[in-house]
mmCIF file of N, CA and C in Angstrom:
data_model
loop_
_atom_site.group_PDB
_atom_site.id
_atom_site.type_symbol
_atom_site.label_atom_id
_atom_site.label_comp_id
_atom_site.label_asym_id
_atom_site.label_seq_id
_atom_site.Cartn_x
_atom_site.Cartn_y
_atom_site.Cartn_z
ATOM 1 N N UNK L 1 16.456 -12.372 26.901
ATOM 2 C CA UNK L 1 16.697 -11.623 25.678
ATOM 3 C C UNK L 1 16.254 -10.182 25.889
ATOM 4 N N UNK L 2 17.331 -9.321 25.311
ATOM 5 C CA UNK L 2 16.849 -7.937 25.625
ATOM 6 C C UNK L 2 16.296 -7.335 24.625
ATOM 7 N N UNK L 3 15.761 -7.852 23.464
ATOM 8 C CA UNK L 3 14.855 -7.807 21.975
ATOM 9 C C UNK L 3 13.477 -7.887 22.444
ATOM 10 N N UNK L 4 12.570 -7.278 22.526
ATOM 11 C CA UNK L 4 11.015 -7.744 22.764
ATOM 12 C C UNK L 4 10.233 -8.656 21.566
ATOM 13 N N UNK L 5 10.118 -7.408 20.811
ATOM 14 C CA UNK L 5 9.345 -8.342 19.420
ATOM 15 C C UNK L 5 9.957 -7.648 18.521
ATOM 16 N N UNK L 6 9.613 -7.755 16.977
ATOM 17 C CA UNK L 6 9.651 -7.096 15.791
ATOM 18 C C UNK L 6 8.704 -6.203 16.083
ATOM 19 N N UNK L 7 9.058 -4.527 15.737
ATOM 20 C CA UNK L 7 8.181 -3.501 15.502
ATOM 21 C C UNK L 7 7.378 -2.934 14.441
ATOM 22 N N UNK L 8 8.466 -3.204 13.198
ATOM 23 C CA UNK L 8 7.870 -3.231 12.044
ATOM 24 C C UNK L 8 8.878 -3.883 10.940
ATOM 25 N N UNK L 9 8.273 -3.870 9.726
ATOM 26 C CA UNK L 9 8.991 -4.188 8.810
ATOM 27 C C UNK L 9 8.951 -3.371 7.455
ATOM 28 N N UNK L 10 10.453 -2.934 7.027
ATOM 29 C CA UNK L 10 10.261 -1.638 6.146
ATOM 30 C C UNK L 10 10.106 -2.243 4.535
ATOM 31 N N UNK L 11 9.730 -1.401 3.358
ATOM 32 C CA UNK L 11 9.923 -2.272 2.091
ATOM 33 C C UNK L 11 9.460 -1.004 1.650
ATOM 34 N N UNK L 12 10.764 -0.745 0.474
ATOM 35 C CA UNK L 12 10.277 -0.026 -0.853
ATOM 36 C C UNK L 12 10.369 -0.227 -1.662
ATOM 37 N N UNK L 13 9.264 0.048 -2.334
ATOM 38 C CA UNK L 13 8.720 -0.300 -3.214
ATOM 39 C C UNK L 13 8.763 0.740 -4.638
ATOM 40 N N UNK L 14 8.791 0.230 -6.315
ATOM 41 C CA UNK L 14 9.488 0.876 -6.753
ATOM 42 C C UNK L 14 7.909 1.593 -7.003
ATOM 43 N N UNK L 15 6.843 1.569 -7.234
ATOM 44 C CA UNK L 15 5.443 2.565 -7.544
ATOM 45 C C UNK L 15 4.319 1.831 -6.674
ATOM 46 N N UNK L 16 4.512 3.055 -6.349
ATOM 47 C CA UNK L 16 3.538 3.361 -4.465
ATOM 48 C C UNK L 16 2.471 2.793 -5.143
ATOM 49 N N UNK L 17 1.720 3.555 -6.204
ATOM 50 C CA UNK L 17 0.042 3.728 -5.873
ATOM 51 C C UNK L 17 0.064 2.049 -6.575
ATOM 52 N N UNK L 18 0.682 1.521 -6.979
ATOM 53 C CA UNK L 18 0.547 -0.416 -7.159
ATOM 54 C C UNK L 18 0.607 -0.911 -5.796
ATOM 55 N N UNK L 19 1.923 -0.625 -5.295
ATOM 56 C CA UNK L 19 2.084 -1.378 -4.040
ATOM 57 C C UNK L 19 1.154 -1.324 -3.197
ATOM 58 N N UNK L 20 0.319 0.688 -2.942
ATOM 59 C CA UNK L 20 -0.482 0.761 -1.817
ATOM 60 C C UNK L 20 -1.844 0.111 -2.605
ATOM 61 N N UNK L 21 -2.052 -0.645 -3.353
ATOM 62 C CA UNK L 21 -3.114 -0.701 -3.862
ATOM 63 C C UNK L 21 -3.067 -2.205 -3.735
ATOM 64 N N UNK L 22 -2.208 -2.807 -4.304
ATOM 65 C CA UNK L 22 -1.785 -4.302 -3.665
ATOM 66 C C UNK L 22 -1.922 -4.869 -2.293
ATOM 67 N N UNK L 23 -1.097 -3.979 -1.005
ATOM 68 C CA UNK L 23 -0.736 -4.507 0.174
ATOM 69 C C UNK L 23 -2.455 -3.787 0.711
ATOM 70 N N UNK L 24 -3.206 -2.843 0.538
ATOM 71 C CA UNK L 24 -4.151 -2.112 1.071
ATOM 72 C C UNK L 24 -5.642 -2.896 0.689
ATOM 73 N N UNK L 25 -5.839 -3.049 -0.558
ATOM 74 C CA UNK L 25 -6.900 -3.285 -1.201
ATOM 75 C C UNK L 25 -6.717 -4.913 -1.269
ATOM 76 N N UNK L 26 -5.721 -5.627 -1.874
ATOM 77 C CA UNK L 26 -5.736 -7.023 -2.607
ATOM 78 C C UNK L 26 -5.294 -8.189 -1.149
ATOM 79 N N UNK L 27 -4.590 -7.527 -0.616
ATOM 80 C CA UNK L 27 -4.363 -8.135 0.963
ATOM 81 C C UNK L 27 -4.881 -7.731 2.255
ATOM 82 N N UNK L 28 -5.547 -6.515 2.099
ATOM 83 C CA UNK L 28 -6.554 -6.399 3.341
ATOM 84 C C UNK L 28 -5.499 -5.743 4.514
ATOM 85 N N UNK L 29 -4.758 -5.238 4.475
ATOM 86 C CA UNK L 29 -3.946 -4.511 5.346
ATOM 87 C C UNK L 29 -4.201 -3.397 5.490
ATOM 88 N N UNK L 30 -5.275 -3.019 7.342
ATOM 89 C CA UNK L 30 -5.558 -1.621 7.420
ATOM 90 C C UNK L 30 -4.709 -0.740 7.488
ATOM 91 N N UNK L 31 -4.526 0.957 6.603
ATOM 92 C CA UNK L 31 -3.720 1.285 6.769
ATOM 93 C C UNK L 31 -3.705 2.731 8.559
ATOM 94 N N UNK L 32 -3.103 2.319 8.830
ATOM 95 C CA UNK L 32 -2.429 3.019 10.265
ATOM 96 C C UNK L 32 -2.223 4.843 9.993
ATOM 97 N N UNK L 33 -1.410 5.038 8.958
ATOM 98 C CA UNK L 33 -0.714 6.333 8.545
ATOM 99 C C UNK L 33 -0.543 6.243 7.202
ATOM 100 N N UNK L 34 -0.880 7.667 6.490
ATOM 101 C CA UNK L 34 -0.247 7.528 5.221
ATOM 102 C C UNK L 34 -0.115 8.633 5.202
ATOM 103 N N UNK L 35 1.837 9.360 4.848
ATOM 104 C CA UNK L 35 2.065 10.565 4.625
ATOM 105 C C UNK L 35 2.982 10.449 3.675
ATOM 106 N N UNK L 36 2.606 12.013 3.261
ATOM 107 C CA UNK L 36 4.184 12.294 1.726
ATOM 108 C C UNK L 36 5.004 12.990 2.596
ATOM 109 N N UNK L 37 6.427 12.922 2.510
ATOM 110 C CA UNK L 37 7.597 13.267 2.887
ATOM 111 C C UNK L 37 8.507 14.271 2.154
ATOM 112 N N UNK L 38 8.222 15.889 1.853
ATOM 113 C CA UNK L 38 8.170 16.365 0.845
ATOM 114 C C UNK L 38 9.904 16.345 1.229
ATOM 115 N N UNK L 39 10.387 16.578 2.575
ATOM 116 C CA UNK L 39 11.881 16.586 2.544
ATOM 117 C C UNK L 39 12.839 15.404 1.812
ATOM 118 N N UNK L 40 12.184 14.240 1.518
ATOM 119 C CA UNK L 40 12.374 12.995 1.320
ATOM 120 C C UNK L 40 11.853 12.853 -0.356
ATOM 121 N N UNK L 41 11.033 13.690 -0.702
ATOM 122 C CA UNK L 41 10.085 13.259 -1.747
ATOM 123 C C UNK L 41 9.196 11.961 -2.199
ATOM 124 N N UNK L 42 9.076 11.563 -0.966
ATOM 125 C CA UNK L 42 8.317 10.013 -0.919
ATOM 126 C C UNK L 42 6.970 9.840 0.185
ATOM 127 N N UNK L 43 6.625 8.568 -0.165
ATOM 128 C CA UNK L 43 5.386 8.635 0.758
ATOM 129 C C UNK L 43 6.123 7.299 1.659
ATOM 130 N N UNK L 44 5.006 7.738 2.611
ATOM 131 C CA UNK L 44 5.441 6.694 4.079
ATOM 132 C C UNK L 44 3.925 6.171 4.543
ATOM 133 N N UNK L 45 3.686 4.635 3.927
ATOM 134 C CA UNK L 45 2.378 4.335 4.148
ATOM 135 C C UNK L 45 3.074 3.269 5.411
ATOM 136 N N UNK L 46 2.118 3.304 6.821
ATOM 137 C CA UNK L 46 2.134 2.872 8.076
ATOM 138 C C UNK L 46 0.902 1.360 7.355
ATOM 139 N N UNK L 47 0.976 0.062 7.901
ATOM 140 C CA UNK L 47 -0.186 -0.793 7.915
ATOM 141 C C UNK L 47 -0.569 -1.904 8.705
ATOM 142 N N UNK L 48 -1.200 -1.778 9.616
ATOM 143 C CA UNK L 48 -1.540 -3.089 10.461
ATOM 144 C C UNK L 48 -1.520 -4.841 9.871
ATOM 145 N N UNK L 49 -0.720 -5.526 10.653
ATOM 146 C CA UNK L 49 -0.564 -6.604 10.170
ATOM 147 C C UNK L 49 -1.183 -7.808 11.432
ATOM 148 N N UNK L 50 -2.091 -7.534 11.099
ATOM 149 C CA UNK L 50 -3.145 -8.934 12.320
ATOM 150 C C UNK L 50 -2.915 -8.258 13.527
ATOM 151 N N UNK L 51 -3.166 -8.785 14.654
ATOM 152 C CA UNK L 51 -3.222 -8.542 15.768
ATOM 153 C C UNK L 51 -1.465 -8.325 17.035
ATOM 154 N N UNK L 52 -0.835 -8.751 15.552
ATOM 155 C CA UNK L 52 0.298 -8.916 16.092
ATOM 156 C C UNK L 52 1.110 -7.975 16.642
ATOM 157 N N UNK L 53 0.522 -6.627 16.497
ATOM 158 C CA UNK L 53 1.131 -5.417 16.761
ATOM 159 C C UNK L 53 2.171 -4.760 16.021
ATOM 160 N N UNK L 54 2.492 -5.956 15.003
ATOM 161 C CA UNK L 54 3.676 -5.522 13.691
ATOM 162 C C UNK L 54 3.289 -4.862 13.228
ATOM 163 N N UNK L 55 3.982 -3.402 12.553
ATOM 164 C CA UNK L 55 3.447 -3.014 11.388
ATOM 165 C C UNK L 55 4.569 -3.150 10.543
ATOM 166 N N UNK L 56 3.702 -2.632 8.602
ATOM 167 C CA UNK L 56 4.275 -2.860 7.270
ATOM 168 C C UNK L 56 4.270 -1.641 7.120
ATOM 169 N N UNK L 57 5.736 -1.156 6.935
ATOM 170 C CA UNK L 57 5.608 0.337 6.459
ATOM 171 C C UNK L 57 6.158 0.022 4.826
ATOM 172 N N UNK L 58 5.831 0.555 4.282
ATOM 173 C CA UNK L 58 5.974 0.890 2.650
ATOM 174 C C UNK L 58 6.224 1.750 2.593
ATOM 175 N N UNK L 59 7.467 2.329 1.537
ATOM 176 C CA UNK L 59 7.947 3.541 1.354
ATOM 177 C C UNK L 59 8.196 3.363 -0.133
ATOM 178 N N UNK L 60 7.381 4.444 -0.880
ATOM 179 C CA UNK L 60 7.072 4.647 -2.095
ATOM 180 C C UNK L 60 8.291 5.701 -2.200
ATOM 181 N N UNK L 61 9.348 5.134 -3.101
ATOM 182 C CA UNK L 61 10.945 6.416 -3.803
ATOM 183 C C UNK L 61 10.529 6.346 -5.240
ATOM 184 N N UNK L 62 11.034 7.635 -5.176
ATOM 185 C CA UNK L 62 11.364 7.246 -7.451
ATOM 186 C C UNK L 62 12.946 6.651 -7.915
ATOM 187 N N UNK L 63 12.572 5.829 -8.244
ATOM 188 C CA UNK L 63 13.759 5.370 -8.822
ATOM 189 C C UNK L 63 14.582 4.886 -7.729
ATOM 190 N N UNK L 64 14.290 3.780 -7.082
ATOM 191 C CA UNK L 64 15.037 3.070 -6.413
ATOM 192 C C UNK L 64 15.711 1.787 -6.899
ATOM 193 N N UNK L 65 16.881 1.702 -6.943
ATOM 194 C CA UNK L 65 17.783 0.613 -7.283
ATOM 195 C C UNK L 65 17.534 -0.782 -7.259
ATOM 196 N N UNK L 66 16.997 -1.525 -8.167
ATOM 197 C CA UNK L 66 16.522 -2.975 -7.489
ATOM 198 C C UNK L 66 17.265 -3.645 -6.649
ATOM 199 N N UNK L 67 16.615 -4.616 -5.959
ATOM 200 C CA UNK L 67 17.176 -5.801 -5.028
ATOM 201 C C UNK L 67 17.214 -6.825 -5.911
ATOM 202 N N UNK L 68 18.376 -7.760 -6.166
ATOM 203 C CA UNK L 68 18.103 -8.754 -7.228
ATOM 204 C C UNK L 68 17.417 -10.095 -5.818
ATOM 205 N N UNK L 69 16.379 -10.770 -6.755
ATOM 206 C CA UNK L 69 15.413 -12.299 -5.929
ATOM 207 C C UNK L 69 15.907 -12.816 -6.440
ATOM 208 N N UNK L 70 16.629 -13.417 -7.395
ATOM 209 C CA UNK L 70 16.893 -14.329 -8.648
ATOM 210 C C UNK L 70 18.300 -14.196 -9.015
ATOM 211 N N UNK L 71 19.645 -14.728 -8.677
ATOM 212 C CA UNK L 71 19.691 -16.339 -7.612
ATOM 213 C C UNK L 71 19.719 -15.130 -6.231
ATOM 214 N N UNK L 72 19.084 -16.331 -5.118
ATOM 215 C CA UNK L 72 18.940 -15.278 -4.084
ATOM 216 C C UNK L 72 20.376 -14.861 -3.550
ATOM 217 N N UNK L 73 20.182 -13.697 -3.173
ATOM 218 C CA UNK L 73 20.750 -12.849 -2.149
ATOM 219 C C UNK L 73 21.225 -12.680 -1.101
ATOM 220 N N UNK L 74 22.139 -11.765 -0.218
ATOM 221 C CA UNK L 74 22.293 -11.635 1.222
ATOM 222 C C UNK L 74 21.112 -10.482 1.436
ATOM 223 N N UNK L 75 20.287 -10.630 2.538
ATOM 224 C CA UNK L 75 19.491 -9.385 3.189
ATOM 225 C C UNK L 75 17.802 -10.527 3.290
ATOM 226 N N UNK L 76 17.235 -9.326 3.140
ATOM 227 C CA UNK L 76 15.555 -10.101 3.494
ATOM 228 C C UNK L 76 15.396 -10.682 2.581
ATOM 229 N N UNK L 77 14.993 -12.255 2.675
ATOM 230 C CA UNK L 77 14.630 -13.564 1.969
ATOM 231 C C UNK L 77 13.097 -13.317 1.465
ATOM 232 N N UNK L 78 12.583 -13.263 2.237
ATOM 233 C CA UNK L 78 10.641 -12.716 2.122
ATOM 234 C C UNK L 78 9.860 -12.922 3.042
ATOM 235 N N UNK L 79 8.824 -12.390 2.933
ATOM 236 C CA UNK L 79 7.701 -12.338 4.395
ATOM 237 C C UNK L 79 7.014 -13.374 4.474
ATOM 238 N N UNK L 80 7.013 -13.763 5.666
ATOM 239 C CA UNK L 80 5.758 -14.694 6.027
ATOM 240 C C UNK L 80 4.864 -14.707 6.943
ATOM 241 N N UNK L 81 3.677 -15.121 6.309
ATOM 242 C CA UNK L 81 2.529 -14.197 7.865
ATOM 243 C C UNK L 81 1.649 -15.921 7.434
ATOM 244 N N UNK L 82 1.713 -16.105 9.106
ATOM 245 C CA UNK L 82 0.303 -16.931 9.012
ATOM 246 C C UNK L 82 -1.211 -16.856 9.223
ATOM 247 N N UNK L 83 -1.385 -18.193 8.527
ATOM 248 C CA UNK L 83 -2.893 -18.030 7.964
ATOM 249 C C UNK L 83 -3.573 -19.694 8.510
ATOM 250 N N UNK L 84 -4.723 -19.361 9.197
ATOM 251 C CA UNK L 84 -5.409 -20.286 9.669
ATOM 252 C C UNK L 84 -5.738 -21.443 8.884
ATOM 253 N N UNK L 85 -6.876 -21.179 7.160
ATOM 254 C CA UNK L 85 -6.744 -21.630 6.789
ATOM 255 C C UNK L 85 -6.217 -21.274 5.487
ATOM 256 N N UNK L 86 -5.268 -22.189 5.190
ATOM 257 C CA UNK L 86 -4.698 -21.855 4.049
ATOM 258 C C UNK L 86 -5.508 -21.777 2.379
ATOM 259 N N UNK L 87 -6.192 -22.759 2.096
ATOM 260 C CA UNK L 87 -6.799 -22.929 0.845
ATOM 261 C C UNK L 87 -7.644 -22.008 0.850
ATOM 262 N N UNK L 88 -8.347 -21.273 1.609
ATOM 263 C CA UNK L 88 -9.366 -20.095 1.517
ATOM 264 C C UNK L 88 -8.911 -19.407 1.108
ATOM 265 N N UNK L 89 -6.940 -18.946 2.254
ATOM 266 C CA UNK L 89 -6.673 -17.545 1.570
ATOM 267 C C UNK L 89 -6.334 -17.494 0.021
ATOM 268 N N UNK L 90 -5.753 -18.716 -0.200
ATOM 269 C CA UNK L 90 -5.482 -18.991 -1.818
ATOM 270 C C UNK L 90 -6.728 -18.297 -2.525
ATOM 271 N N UNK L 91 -7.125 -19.090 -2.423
ATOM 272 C CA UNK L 91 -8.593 -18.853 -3.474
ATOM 273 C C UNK L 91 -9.305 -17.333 -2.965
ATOM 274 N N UNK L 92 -8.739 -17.023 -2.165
ATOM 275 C CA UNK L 92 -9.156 -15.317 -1.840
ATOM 276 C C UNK L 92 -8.418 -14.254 -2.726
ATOM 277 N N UNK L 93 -7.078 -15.006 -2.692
ATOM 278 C CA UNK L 93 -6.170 -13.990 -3.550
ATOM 279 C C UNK L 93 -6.026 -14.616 -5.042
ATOM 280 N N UNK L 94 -6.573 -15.619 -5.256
ATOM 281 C CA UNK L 94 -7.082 -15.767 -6.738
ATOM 282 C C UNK L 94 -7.980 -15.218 -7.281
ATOM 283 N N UNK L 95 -8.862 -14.893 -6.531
ATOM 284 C CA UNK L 95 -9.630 -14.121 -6.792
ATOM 285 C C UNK L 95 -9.769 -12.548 -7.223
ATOM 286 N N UNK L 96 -8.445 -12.296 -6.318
ATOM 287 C CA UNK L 96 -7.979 -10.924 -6.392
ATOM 288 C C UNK L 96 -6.874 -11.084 -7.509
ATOM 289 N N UNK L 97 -7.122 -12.088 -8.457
ATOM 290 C CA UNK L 97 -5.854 -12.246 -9.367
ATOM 291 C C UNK L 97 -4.526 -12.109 -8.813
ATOM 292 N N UNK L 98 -4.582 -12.836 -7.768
ATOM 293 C CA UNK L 98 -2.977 -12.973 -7.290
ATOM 294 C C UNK L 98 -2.596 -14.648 -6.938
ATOM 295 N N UNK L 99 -1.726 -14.973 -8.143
ATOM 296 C CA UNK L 99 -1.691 -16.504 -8.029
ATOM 297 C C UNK L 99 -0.577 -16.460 -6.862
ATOM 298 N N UNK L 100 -0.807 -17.712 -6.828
ATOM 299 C CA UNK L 100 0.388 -18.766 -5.439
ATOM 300 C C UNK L 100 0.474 -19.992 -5.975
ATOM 301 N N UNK L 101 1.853 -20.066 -5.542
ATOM 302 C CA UNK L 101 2.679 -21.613 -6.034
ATOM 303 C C UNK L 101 1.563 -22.753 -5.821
ATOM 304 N N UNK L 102 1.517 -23.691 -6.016
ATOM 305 C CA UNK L 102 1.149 -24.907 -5.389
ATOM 306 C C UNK L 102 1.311 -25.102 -3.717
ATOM 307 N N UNK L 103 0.111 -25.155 -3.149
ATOM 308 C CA UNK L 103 0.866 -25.580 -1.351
ATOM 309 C C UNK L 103 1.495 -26.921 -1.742
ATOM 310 N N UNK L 104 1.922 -27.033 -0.469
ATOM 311 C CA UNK L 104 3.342 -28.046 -0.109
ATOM 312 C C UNK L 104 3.669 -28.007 1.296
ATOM 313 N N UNK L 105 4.015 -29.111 1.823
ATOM 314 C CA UNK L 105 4.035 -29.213 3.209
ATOM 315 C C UNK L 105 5.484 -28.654 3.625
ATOM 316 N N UNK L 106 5.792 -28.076 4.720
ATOM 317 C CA UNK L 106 6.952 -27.276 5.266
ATOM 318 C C UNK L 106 8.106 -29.247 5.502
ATOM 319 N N UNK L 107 8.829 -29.263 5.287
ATOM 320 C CA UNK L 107 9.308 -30.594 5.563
ATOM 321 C C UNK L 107 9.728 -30.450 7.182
ATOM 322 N N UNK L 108 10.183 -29.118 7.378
ATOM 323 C CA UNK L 108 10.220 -29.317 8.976
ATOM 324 C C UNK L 108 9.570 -29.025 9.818
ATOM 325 N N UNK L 109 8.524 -28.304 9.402
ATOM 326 C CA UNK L 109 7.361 -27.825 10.854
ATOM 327 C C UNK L 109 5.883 -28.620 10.071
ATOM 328 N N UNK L 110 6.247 -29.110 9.134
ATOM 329 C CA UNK L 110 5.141 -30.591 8.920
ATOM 330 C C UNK L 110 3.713 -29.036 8.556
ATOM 331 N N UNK L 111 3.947 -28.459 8.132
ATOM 332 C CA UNK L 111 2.446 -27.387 7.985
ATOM 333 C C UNK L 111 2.489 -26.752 6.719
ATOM 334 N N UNK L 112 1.823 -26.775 5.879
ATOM 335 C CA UNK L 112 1.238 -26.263 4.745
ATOM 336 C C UNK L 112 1.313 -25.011 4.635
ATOM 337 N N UNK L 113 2.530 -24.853 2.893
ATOM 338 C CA UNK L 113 2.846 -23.632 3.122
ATOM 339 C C UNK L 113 2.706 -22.953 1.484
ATOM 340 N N UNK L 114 2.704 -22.016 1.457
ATOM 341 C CA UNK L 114 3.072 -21.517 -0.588
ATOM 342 C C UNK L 114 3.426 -20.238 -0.460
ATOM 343 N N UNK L 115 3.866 -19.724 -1.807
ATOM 344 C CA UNK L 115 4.181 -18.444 -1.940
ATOM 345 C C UNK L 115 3.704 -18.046 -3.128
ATOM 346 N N UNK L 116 3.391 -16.473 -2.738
ATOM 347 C CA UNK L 116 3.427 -15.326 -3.912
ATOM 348 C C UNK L 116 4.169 -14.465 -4.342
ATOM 349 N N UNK L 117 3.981 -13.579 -4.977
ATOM 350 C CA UNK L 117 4.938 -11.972 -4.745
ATOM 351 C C UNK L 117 4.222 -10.962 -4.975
ATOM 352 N N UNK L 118 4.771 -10.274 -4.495
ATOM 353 C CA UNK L 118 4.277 -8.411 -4.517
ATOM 354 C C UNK L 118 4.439 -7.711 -5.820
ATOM 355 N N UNK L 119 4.191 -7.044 -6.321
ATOM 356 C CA UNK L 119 4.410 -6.149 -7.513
ATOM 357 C C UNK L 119 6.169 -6.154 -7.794
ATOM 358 N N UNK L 120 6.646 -5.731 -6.448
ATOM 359 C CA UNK L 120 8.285 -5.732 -6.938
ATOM 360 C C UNK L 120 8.914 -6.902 -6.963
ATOM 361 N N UNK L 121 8.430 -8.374 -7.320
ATOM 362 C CA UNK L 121 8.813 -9.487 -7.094
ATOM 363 C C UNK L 121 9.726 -9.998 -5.513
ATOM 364 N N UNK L 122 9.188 -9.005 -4.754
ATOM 365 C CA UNK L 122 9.261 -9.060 -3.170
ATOM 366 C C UNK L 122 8.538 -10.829 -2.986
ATOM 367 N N UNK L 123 8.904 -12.063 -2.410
ATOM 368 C CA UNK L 123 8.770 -13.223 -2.053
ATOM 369 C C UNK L 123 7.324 -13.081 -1.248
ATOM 370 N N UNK L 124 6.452 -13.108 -0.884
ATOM 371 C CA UNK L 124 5.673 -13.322 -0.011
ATOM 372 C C UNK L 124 4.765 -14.736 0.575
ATOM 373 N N UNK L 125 4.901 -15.381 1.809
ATOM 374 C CA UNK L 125 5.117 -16.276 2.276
ATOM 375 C C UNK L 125 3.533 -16.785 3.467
ATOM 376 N N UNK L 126 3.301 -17.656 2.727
ATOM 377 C CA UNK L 126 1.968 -17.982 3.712
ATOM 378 C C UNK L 126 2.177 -19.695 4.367
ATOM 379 N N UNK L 127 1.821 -19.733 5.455
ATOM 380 C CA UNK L 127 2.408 -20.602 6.137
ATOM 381 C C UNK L 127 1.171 -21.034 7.551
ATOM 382 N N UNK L 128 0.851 -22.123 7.081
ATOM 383 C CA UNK L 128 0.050 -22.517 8.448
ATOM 384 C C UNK L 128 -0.109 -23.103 9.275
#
């Protein structure tokens, strides 16, 4: 394969200082870069995602057009990052007032999985 890995993954978001305050503060994602784009009129927050070498770039627009989640869509379904143990991170991000579905076992990779969402009802996916 002439693909190495994923480099990053882009998402904008419709109000930055929620999102960067969500993905930065409530999920623990160091941030890498954070610049405003005055040619662009937006910000471009860079963020480390585990060791994996991925990064989450967030790009804060005004007035960006929604993506409809609800019935789903063609394009990105939602993120999933794994997590060692799962019931900790739950109760980590309950804590941070961020509920998650009920876990439930993956029926095909047999591993314990749930979801949340992001401020923009972006899917977010924990899986262990």
């Amino acid at each position: 394969m002439f693909l190495n890995k994923i480099h990053h993954i882009a998402i904008i978001v419709s109000n930055y200082e929620i999102s960067r305050d969500f993905y930065v503060n409530k999920l623990e994602f160091p941030i890498l870069r954070e610049n405003y784009r005055p040619e662009r009129q937006d910000w471009k927050l860079d963020l480390k995602c585990g060791e994996s070498g991925i990064e989450l770039e967030i790009f804060g627009m005004k007035n960006p057009p929604s993506r409809p989640t609800h019935p789903e869509a063609c394009g990105l379904r939602h993120l999933a990052f794994h997590v060692t143990d799962i019931e900790k991170v739950v109760e980590k991000l309950k804590e941070k007032g961020i509920e998650c579905e009920p876990i439930r076992i993956d029926t095909f990779t047999q591993k314990k999985m749930t979801f949340f969402k992001d401020p923009d009802d972006l899917p977010i996916e924990l899986h262990e």
